[in-house]
Short mmCIF file of C-alpha atoms in Angstrom, two decimals:
data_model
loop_
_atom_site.label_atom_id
_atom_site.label_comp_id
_atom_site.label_asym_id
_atom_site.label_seq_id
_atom_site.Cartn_x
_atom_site.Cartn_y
_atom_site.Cartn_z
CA UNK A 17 -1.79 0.90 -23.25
CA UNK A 18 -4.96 2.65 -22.79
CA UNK A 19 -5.44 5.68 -24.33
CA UNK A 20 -8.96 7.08 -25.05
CA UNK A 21 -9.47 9.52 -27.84
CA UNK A 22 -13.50 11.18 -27.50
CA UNK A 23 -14.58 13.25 -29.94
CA UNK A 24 -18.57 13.85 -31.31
CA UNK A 25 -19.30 11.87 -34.46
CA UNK A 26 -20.68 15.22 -36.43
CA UNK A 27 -17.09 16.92 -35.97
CA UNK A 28 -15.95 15.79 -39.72
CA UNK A 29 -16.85 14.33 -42.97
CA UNK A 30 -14.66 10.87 -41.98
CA UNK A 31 -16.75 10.39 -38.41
CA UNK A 32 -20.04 11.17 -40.49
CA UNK A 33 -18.84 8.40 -42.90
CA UNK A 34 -18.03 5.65 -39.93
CA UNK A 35 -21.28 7.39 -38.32
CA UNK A 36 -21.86 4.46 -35.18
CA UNK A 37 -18.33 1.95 -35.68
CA UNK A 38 -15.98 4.99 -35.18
CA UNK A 39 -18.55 6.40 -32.35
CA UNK A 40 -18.01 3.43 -30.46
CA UNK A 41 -14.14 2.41 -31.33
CA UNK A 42 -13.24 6.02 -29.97
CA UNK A 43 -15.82 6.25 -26.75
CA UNK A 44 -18.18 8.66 -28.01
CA UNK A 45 -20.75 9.80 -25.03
CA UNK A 46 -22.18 13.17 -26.76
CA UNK A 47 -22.01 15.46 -23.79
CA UNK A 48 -21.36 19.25 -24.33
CA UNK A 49 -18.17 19.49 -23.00
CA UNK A 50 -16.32 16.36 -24.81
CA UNK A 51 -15.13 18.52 -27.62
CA UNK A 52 -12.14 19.76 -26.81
CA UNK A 53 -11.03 16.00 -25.94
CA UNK A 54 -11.17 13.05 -23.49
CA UNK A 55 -12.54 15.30 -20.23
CA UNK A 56 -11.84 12.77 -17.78
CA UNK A 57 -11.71 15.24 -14.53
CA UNK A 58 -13.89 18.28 -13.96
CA UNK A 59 -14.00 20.58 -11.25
CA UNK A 60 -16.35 23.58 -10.13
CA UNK A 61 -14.58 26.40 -9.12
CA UNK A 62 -14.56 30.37 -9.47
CA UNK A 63 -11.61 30.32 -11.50
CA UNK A 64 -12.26 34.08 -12.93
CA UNK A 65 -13.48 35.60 -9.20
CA UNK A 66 -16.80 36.70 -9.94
CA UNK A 67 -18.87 35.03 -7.44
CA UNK A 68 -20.13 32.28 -9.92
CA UNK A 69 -18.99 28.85 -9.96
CA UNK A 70 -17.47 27.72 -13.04
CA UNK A 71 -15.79 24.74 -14.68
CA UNK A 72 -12.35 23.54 -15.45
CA UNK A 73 -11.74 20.37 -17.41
CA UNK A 74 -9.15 18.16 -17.90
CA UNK A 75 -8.10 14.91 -19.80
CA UNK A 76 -6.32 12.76 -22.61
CA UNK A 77 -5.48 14.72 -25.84
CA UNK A 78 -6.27 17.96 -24.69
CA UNK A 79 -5.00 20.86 -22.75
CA UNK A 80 -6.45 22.12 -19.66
CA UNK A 81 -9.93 23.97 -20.70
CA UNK A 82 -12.34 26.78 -18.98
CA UNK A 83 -16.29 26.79 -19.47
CA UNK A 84 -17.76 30.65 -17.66
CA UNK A 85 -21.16 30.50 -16.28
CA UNK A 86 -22.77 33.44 -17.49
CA UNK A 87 -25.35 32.84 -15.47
CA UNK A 88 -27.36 30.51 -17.95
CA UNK A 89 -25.08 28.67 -19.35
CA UNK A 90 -21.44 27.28 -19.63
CA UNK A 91 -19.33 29.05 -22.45
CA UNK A 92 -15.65 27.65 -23.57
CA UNK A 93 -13.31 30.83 -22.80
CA UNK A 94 -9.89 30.20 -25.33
CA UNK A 95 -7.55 30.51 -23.64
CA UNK A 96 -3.84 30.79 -26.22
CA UNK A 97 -1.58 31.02 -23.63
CA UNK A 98 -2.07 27.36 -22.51
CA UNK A 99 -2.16 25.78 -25.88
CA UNK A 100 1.61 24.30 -25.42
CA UNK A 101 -0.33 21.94 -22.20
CA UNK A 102 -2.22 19.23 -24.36
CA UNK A 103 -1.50 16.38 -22.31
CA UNK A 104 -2.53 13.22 -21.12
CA UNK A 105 -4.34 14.09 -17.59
CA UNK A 106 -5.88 11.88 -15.24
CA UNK A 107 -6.35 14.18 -12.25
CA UNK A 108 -7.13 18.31 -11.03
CA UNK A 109 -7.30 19.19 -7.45
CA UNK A 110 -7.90 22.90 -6.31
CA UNK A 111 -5.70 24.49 -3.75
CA UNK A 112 -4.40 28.47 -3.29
CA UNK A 113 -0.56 27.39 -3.01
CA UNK A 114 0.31 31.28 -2.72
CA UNK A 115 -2.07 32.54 -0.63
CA UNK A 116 -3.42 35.27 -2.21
CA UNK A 117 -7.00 34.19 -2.07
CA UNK A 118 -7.70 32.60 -5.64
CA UNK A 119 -7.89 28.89 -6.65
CA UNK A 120 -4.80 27.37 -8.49
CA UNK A 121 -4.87 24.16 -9.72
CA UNK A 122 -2.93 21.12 -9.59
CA UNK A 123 -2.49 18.88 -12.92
CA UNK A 124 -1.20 14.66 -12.73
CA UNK A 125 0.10 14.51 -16.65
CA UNK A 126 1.73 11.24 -17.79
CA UNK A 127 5.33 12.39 -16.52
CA UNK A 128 8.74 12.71 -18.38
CA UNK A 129 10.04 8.60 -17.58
CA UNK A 130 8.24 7.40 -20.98
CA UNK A 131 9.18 6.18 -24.21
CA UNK A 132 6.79 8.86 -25.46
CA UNK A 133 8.50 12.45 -25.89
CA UNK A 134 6.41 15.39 -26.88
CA UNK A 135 7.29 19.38 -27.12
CA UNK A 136 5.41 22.03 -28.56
CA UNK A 137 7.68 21.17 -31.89
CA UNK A 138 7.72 17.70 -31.78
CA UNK A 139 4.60 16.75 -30.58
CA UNK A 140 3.18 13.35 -29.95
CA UNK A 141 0.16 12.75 -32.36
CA UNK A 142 -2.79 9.84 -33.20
CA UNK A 143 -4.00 8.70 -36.07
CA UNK A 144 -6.96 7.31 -36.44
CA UNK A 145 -8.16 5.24 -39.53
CA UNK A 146 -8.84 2.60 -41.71
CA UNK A 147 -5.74 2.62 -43.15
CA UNK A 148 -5.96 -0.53 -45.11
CA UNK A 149 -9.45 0.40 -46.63
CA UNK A 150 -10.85 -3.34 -45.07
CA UNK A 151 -13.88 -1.73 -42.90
CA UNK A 152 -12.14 -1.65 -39.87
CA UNK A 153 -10.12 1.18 -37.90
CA UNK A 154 -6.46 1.03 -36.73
CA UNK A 155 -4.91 3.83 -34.85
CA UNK A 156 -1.19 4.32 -34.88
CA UNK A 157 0.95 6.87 -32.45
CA UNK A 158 4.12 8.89 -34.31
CA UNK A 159 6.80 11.48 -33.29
CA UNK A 160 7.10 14.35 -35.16
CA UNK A 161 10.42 14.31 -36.22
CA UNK A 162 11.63 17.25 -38.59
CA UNK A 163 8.11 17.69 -39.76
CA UNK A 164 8.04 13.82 -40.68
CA UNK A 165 5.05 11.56 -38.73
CA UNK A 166 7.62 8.80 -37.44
CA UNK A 167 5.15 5.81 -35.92
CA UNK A 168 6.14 4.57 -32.20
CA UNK A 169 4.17 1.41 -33.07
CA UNK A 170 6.35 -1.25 -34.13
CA UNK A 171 6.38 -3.07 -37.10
CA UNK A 172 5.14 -7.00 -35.80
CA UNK A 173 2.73 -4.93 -33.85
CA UNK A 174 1.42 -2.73 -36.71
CA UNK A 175 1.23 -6.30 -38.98
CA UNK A 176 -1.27 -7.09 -36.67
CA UNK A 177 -3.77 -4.04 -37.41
CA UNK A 178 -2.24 -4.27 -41.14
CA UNK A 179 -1.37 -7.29 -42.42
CA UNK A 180 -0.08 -5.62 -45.42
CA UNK A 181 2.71 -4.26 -43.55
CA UNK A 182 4.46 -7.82 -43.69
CA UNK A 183 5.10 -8.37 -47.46
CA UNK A 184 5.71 -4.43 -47.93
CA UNK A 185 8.65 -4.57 -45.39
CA UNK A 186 10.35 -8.02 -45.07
CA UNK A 187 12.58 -6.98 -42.24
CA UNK A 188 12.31 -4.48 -39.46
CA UNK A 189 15.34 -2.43 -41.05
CA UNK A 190 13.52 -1.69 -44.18
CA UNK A 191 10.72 -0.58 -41.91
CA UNK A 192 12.62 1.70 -39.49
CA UNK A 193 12.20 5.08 -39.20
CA UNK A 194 9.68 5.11 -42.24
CA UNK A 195 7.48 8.42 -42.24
CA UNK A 196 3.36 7.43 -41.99
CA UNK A 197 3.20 8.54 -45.66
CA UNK A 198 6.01 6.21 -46.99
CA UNK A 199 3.86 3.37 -45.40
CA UNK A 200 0.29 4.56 -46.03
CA UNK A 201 -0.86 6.69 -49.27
CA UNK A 202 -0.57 10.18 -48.02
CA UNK A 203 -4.82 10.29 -50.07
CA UNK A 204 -5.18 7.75 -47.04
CA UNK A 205 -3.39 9.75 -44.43
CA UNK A 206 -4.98 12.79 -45.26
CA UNK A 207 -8.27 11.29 -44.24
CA UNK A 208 -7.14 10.85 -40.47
CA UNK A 209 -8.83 11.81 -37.52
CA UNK A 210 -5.75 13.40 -35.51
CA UNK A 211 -5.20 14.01 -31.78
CA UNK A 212 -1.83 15.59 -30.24
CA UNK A 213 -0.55 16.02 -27.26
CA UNK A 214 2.95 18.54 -26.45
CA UNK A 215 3.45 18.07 -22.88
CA UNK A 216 3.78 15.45 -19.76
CA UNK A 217 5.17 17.77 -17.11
CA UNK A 218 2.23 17.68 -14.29
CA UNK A 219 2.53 20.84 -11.79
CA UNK A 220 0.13 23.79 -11.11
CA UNK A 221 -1.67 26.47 -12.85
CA UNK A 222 -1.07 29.60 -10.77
CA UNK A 223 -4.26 31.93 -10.58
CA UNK A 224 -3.05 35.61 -12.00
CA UNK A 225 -6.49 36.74 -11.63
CA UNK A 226 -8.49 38.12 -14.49
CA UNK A 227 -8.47 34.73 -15.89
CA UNK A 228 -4.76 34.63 -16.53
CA UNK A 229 -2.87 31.39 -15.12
CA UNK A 230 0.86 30.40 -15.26
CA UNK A 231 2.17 27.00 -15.36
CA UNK A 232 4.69 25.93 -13.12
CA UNK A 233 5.60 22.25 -13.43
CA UNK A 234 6.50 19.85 -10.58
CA UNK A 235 10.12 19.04 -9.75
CA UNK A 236 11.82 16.40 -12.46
CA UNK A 237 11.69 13.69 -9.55
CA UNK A 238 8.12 14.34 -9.26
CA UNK A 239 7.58 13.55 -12.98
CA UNK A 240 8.99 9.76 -12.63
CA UNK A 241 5.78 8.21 -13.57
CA UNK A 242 1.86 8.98 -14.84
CA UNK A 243 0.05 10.88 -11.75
CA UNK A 244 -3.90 9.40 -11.11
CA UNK A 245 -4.09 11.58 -8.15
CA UNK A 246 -3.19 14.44 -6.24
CA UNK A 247 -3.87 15.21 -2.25
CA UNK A 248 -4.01 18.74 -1.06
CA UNK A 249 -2.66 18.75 2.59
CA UNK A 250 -0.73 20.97 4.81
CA UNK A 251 1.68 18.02 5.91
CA UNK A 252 3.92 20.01 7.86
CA UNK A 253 1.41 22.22 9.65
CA UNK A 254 2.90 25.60 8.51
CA UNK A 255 -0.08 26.85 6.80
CA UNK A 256 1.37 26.80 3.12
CA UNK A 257 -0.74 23.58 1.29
CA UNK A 258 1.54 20.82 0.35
CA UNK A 259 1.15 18.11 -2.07
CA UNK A 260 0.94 14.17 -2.26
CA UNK A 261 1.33 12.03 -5.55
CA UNK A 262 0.01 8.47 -6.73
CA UNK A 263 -0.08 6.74 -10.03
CA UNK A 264 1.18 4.68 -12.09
CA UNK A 265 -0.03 1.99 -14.58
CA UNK A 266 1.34 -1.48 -14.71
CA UNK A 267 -1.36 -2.75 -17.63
CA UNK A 268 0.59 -1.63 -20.98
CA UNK A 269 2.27 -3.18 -23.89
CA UNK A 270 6.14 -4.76 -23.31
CA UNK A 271 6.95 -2.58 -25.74
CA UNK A 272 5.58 0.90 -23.64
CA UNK A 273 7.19 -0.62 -20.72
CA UNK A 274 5.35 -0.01 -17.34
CA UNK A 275 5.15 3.12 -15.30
CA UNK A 276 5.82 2.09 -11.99
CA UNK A 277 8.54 4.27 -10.73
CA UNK A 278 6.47 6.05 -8.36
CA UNK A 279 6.16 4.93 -4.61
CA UNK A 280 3.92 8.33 -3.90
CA UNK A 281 5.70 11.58 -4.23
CA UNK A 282 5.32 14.05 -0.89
CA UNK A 283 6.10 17.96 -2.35
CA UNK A 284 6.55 20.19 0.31
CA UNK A 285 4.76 23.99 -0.56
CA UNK A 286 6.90 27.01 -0.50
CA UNK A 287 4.14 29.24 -0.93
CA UNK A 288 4.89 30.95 -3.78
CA UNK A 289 3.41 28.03 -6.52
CA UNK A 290 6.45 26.17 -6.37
CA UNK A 291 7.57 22.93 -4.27
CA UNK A 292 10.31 21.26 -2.67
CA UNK A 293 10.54 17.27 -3.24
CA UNK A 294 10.43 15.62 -0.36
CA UNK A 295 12.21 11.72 -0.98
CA UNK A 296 10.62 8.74 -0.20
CA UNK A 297 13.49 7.60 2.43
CA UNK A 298 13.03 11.14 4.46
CA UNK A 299 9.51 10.74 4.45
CA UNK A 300 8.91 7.30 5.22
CA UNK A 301 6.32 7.13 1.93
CA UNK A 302 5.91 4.03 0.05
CA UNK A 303 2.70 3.42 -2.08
CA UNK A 304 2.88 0.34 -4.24
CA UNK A 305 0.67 -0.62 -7.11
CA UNK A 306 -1.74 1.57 -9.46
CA UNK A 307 -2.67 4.08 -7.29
CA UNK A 308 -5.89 6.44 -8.24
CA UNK A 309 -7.55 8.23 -5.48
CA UNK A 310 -6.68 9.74 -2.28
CA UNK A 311 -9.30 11.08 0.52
CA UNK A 312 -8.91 12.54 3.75
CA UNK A 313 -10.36 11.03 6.62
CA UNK A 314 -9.29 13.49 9.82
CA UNK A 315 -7.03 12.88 12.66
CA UNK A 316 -4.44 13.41 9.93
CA UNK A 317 -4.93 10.22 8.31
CA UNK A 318 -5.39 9.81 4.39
CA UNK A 319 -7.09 6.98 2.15
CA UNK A 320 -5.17 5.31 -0.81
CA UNK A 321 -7.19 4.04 -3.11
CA UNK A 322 -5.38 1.34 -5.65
CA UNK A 323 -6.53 -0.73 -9.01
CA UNK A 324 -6.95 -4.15 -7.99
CA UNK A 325 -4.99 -3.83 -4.55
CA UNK A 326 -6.48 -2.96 -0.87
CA UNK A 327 -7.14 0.21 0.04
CA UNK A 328 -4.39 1.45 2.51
CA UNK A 329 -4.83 4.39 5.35
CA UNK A 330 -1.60 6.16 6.19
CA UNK A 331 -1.08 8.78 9.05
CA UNK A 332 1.11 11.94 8.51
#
């Protein structure tokens, strides 16, 4: 399983120690707007409704995040409200799904059919480091259970980062549900660069005005698998902006198990932020494969793009 974790090499005492190794292991590119994670998705917008165009950015480890232009420049506004939506995003597409005239903006998260679970008290976190003090860098995933860092990475598969791990625990029972700092020194674990994330839902941030927003996830058969891309449409042709779905990722570890469970989701606006799910045998809807773009290409037909599949056109 891919998962990317960006962050600028001057941020701690550890990166400045692996200065270059740890820069490249974690995908290090040095732009301004990497810090508050992997920002994998931007879009320019007037989110705050002052006539300038601004920027909202999404991505891996992080929650959604808001740069002003001030007319210069592009300054970070914090924004505590959505600190409980660090997730793993791969897509944001603008639409006003209540009409009132300013941009909301739908969010494709990794979805709620994973082995991964993650809340705003039980967060799912990364840890990144050489563990084993030999010069290179392993990075394990936990589950914060009861304030203990439980790791999701199995123990064969952890032997292979640490090869340690094999004499300390003989068999897997002995290995279960041991906290990171019964396996590592908690000096060690200290030292850890750490990412989390506390929520997969993907849905819409609904535009309050005076840069305010309210989340409003998608319906729980919309959250079936990890959403690549999002397609704002008025399907029906009643003038309230409706909603298709792809995704999914097929390359990941046995263990992960692949998210394939979506066929392309069709959500049907009710113009107040909130949508109806449309299923696949109503709608006639079936995208195969790793979907990861959609484009519109008039006479009401739409463009699926796929990884390592034809692209398909579909009419609606």
């Amino acid at each position: 399983m891919y998962l990317y974790l960006w962050r600028p090499c001057e941020q701690s005492t550890l990166d400045q120690r692996w200065h270059g190794k740890l820069c490249r292991a974690i995908g290090h590119t040095g732009t301004s707007t990497e810090g508050p994670g992997n920002g994998d998705r931007r879009q320019v917008v007037d989110w705050d409704g002052n006539g300038k165009m601004d920027l909202v950015v999404v991505g891996e480890w992080m929650a959604p995040t808001f740069f002003k232009n001030t007319g210069g420049k592009l300054e970070k506004t914090e924004m505590p409200n959505l600190a409980n939506l660090k997730g793993w995003y791969r897509t944001i597409e603008i639409g006003d799904f209540n009409g009132d005239g300013l941009p909301d903006m739908a969010l494709g998260n990794h979805g709620l059919n994973t082995r991964f679970k993650a809340s705003a008290s039980s967060p799912v976190s990364l840890f990144l480091n050489d563990f084993d003090q030999n010069g290179s860098i392993e990075h394990i995933f936990t589950q914060n259970v009861d304030g203990v860092q439980i790791p999701y990475t199995l123990k064969h598969e952890l032997e292979r980062q640490v090869p340690g791990i094999k004499k300390k625990y003989i068999r897997y029972s002995d290995y279960n549900n041991k906290g990171l700092n019964d396996i590592f020194p908690k000096e060690i674990t200290d030292q850890s660069i750490i990412q989390e994330v506390n929520s997969f839902e993907s849905g819409v941030l609904m535009n309050l005005g005076g840069g305010n927003f309210e989340w409003k996830p998608f319906p729980r058969f919309a959250q079936r698998s990890w959403t690549f891309a999002i397609q704002v449409l008025d399907i029906n042709e009643d003038g309230i902006p409706d909603l298709i779905l792809g995704g999914n990722l097929a390359q990941v570890k046995p263990e992960i198990g692949k998210f394939d469970a979506s066929y392309g989701d069709v959500l049907i606006g009710k113009g107040d932020g909130t949508f109806t799910f449309s299923p696949n045998y109503q709608n006639g809807l079936k995208l195969e494969g790793d979907v990861r773009e959609f484009a519109l290409l008039g006479e009401k037909q739409i463009l699926v793009v796929k990884n390592s599949a034809a692209a398909e056109i579909w009419k609606y």
